[in-house]
Coordinates of C-alpha atoms in Angstrom, one line a residue:
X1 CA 115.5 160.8 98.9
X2 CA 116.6 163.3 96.3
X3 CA 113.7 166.1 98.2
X4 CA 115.1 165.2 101.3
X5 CA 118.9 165.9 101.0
X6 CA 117.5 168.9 99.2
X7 CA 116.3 170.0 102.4
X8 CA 119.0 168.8 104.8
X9 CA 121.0 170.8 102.1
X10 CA 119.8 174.1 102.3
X11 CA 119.0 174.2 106.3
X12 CA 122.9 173.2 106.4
X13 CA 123.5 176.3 104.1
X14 CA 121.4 178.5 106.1
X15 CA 122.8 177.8 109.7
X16 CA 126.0 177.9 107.8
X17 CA 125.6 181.3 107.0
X18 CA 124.2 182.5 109.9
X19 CA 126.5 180.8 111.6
X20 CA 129.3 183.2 109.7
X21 CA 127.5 186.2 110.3
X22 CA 127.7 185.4 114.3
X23 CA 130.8 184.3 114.0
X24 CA 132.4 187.2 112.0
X25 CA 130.7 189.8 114.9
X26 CA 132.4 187.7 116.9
X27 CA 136.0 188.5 115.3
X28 CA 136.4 184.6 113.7
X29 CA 137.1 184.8 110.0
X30 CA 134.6 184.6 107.4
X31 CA 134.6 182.9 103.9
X32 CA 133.7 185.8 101.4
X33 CA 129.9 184.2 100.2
X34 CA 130.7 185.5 96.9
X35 CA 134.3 185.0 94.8
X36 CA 136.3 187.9 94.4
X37 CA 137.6 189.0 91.2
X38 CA 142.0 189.2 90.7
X39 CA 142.0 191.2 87.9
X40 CA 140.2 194.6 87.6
X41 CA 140.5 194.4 83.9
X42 CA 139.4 190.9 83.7
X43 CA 136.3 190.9 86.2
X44 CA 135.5 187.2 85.3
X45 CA 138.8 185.7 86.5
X46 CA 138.2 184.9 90.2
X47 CA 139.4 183.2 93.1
X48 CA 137.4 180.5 92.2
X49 CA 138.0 180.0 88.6
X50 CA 141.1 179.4 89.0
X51 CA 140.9 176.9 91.1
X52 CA 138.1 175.4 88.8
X53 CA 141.1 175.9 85.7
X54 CA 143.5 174.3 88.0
X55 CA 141.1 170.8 88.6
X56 CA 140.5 170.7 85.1
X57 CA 144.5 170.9 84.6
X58 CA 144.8 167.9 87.1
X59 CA 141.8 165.8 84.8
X60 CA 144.1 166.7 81.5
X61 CA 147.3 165.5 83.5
X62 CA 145.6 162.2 84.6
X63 CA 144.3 161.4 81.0
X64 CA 147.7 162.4 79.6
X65 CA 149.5 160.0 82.1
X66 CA 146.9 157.6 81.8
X67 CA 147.4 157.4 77.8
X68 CA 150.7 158.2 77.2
X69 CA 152.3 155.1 76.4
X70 CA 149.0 152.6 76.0
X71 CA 149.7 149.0 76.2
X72 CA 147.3 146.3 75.4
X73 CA 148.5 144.7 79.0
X74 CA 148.1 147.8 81.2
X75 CA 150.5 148.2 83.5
X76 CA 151.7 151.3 86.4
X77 CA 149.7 154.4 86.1
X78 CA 147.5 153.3 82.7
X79 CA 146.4 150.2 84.6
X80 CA 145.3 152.9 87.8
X81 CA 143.5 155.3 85.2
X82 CA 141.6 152.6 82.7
X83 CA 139.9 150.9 86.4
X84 CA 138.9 154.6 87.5
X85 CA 137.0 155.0 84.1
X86 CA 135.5 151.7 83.6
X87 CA 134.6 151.8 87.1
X88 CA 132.7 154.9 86.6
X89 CA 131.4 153.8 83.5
X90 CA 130.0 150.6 85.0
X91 CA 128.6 152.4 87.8
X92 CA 126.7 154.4 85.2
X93 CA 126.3 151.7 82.9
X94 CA 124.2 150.3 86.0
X95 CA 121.9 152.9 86.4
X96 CA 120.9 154.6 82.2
X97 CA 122.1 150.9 80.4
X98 CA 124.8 150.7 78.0
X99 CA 122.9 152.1 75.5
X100 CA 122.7 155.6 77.4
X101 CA 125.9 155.2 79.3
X102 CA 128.0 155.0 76.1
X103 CA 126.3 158.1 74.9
X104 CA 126.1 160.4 78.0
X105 CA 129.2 159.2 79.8
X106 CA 131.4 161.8 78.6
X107 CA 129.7 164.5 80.7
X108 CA 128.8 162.3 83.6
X109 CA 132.2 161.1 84.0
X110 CA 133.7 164.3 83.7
X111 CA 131.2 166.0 85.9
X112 CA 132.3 163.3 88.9
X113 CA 135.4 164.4 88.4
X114 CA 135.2 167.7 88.2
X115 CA 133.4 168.2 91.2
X116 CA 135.4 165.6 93.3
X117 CA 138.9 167.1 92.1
X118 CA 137.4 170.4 92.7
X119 CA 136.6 169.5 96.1
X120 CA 139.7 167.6 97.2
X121 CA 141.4 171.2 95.8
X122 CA 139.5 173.1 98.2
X123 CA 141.1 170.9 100.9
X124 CA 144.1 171.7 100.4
X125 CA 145.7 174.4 103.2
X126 CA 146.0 177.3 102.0
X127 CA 143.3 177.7 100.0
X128 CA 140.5 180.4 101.1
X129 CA 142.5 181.1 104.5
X130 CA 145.7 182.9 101.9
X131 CA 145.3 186.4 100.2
X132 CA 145.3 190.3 100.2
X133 CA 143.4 193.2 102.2
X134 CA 143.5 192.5 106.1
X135 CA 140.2 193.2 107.5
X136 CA 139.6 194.7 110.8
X137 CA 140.0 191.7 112.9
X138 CA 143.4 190.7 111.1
X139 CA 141.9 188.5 108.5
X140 CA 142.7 187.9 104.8
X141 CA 139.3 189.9 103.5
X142 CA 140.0 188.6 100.2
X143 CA 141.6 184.8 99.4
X144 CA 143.8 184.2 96.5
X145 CA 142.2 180.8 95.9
X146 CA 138.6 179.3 97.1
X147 CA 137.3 176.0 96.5
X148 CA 135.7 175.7 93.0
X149 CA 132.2 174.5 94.4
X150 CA 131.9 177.0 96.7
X151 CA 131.1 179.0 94.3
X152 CA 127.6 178.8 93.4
X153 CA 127.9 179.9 89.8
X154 CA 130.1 177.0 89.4
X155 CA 127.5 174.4 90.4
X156 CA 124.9 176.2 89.0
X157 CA 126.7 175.9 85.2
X158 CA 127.1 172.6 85.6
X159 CA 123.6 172.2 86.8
X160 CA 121.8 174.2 83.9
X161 CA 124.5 172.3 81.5
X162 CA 122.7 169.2 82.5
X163 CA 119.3 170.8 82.0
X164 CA 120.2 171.4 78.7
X165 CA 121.5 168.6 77.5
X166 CA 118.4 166.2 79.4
X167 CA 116.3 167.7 76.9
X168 CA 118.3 167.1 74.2
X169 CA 118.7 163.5 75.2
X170 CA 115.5 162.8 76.1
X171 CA 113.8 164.5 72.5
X172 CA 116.4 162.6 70.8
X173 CA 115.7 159.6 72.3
X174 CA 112.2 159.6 72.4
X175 CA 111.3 162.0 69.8
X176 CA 109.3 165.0 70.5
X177 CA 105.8 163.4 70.5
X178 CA 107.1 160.8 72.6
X179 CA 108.4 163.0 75.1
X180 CA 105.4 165.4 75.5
X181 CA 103.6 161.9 76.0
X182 CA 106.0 160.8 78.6
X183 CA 105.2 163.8 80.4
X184 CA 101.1 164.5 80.1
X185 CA 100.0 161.4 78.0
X186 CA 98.0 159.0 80.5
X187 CA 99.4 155.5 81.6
X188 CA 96.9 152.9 80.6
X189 CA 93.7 151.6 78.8
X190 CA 90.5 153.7 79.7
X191 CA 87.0 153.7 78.2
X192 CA 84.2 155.8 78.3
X193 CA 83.9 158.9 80.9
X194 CA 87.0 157.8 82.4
X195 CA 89.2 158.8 79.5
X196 CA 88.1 162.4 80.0
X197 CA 88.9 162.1 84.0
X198 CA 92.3 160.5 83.7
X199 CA 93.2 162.7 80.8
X200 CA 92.7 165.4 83.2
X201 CA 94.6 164.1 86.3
X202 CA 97.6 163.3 83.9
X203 CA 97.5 166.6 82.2
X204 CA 97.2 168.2 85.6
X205 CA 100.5 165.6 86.8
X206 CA 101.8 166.8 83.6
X207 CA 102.0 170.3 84.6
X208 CA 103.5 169.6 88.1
X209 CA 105.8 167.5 86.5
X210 CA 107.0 170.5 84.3
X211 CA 107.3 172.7 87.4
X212 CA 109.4 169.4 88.8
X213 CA 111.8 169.4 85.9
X214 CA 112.2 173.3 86.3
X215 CA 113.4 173.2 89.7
X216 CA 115.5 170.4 89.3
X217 CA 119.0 172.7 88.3
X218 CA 118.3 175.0 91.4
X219 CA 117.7 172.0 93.7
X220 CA 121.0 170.1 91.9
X221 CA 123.2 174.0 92.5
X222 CA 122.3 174.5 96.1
X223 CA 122.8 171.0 97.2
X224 CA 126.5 171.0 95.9
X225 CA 127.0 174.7 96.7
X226 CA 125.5 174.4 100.4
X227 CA 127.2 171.6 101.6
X228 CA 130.8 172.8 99.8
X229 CA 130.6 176.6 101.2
X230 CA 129.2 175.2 104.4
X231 CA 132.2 172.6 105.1
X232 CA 134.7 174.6 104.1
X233 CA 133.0 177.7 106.8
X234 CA 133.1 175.3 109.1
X235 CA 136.7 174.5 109.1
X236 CA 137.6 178.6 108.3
X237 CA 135.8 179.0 111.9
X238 CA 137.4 175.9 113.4
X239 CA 140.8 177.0 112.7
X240 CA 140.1 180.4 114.1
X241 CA 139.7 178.7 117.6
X242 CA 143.6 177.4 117.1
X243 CA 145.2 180.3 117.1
X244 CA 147.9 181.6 114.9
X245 CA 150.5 178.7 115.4
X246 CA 147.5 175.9 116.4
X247 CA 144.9 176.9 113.8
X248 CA 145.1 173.1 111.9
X249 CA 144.8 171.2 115.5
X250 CA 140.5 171.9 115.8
X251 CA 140.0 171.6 112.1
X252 CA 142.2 168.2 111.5
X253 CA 139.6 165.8 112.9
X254 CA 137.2 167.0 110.5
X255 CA 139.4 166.5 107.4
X256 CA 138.1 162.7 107.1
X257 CA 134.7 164.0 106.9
X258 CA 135.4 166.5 104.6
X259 CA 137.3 163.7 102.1
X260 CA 134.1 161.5 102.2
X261 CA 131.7 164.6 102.2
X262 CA 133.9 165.6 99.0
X263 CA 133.1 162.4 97.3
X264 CA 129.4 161.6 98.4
X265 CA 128.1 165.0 96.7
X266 CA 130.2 164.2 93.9
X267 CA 128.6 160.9 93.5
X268 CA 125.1 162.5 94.6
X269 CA 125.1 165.4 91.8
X270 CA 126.1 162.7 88.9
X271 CA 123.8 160.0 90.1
X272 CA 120.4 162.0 90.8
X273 CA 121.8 163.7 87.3
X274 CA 121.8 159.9 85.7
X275 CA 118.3 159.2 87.5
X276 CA 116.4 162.0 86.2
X277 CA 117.5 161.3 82.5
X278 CA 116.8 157.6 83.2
X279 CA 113.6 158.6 84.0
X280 CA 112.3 160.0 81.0
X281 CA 114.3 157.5 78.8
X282 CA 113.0 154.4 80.0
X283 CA 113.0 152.3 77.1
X284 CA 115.8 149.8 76.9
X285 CA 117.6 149.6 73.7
X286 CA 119.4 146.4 74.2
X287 CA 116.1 144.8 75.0
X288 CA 114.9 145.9 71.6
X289 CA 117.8 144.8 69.9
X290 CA 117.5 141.7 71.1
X291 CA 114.0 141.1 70.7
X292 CA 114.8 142.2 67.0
X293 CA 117.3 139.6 66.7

């Protein structure tokens, strides 16, 4: 599943950008594929860290409403915010165990929303078709804002931030002999000659396994980045067949699939995220507690 949308991922990204390249020939607008900067001085503040700044300023304001005046009967907006988070947490909960949940949740959490908020943001009109420096065709050549996703460095952070933390969570939870074991070890009881063949074919596994694990954050970046970018080209081309005073008529049908595409590859980053660390941490803790008990 996971090698599939990986596929269906970057073919959408490739005929996406083709697709641009026609269509900017053409005289139809074209989404810059790379953020521009807004500050000469500051080369790192770009279109779309801003918007990225601006979703994490909508996360603090929901926790902030969410918690500002607790009450052990929720009620209004605290009663809105504790169901989103145990919702998310039981959906994760589901999937790694309570054991893992309660300890990872604070990134997976915040990573679904991140990325959802983030993409919602990029909906919002305005953003990537508003800026400075008409082109030839009459076109904004650089936005003021872009959608945060779009941006492939953006996904790519949050990708190799995962990376980095799945081996700190799986040596931590298996220890390090455990987890080189976990990877090249073989599964099972052998004897005789067939402990030298099936050490082989595991250590063999092992190694394609390693190339797996490494390819992993570039699969999880594109995935986001394609289908984000691509969407959002799609409407920037759609709206160019409008007209000046028409431009929202051709891209409004394709807003509800944009609001459910928004939330599917937040839910697809975070959950192939919690698979691959459920992978190498499949021991259950609460089993073992019981059993101990």
């Amino acid at each position: 599943m996971a090698k599939k949308t990986t596929f269906l991922s970057l073919i959408l990204l490739f005929f996406t950008m083709g697709f641009a390249v026609a269509a900017g020939e053409g005289g139809m607008p074209v989404l810059p594929p790379a953020p521009v900067s807004l500050s000469e001085k500051l080369q790192f503040i770009t279109n779309s860290y801003v918007m990225v700044w601006i979703a994490v300023g909508v996360i603090v304001l929901f926790c902030r409403a969410g918690a500002g005046k607790l009450t052990m009967v929720p009620k209004g907006f605290q009663n809105f915010a504790e169901w989103v988070i145990e919702s998310l947490f039981n959906f994760f909960a589901g999937i790694l165990g309570d054991h893992l949940a309660k300890r990872t949740f604070w990134f997976f959490g915040a990573t679904f929303l991140l990325i959802i908020i983030s993409n919602y943001l990029g909906l919002i009109p305005g953003v990537g078709t508003m800026g400075w420096g008409m082109d030839s065709h009459g076109h904004f050549a650089q936005p003021l804002l872009r959608g945060g996703n779009a941006d492939v460095n953006m996904t790519a952070a949050m990708a190799f931030t995962f990376a980095l933390l799945w081996f700190y969570w799986a040596i931590t939870e298996n220890g390090l002999k455990g987890f080189l074991a976990h990877i090249f070890a073989p599964k099972g009881k052998f004897g005789g000659l067939m402990v030298v063949v099936m050490a082989f074919i595991f250590f063999v596994v092992g190694v394609l396994e390693v190339i797996s694990i490494a390819i992993r954050p570039i699969a999880l970046s594109f995935r986001l980045y394609g289908n984000i970018y691509g969407g959002e080209q799609t409407l920037e081309t759609l709206m160019a067949l409008g007209g000046k005073w028409l431009a929202f008529l051709p891209a409004l049908p394709m807003y509800p699939i944009k609001l459910l595409v928004g939330g599917v590859q937040a839910l697809v980053f975070t959950l192939l995220c919690a698979v691959f660390l459920k992978l190498i941490c499949e021991h259950d803790h609460d089993e073992e507690h019981g059993e101990e008990h």
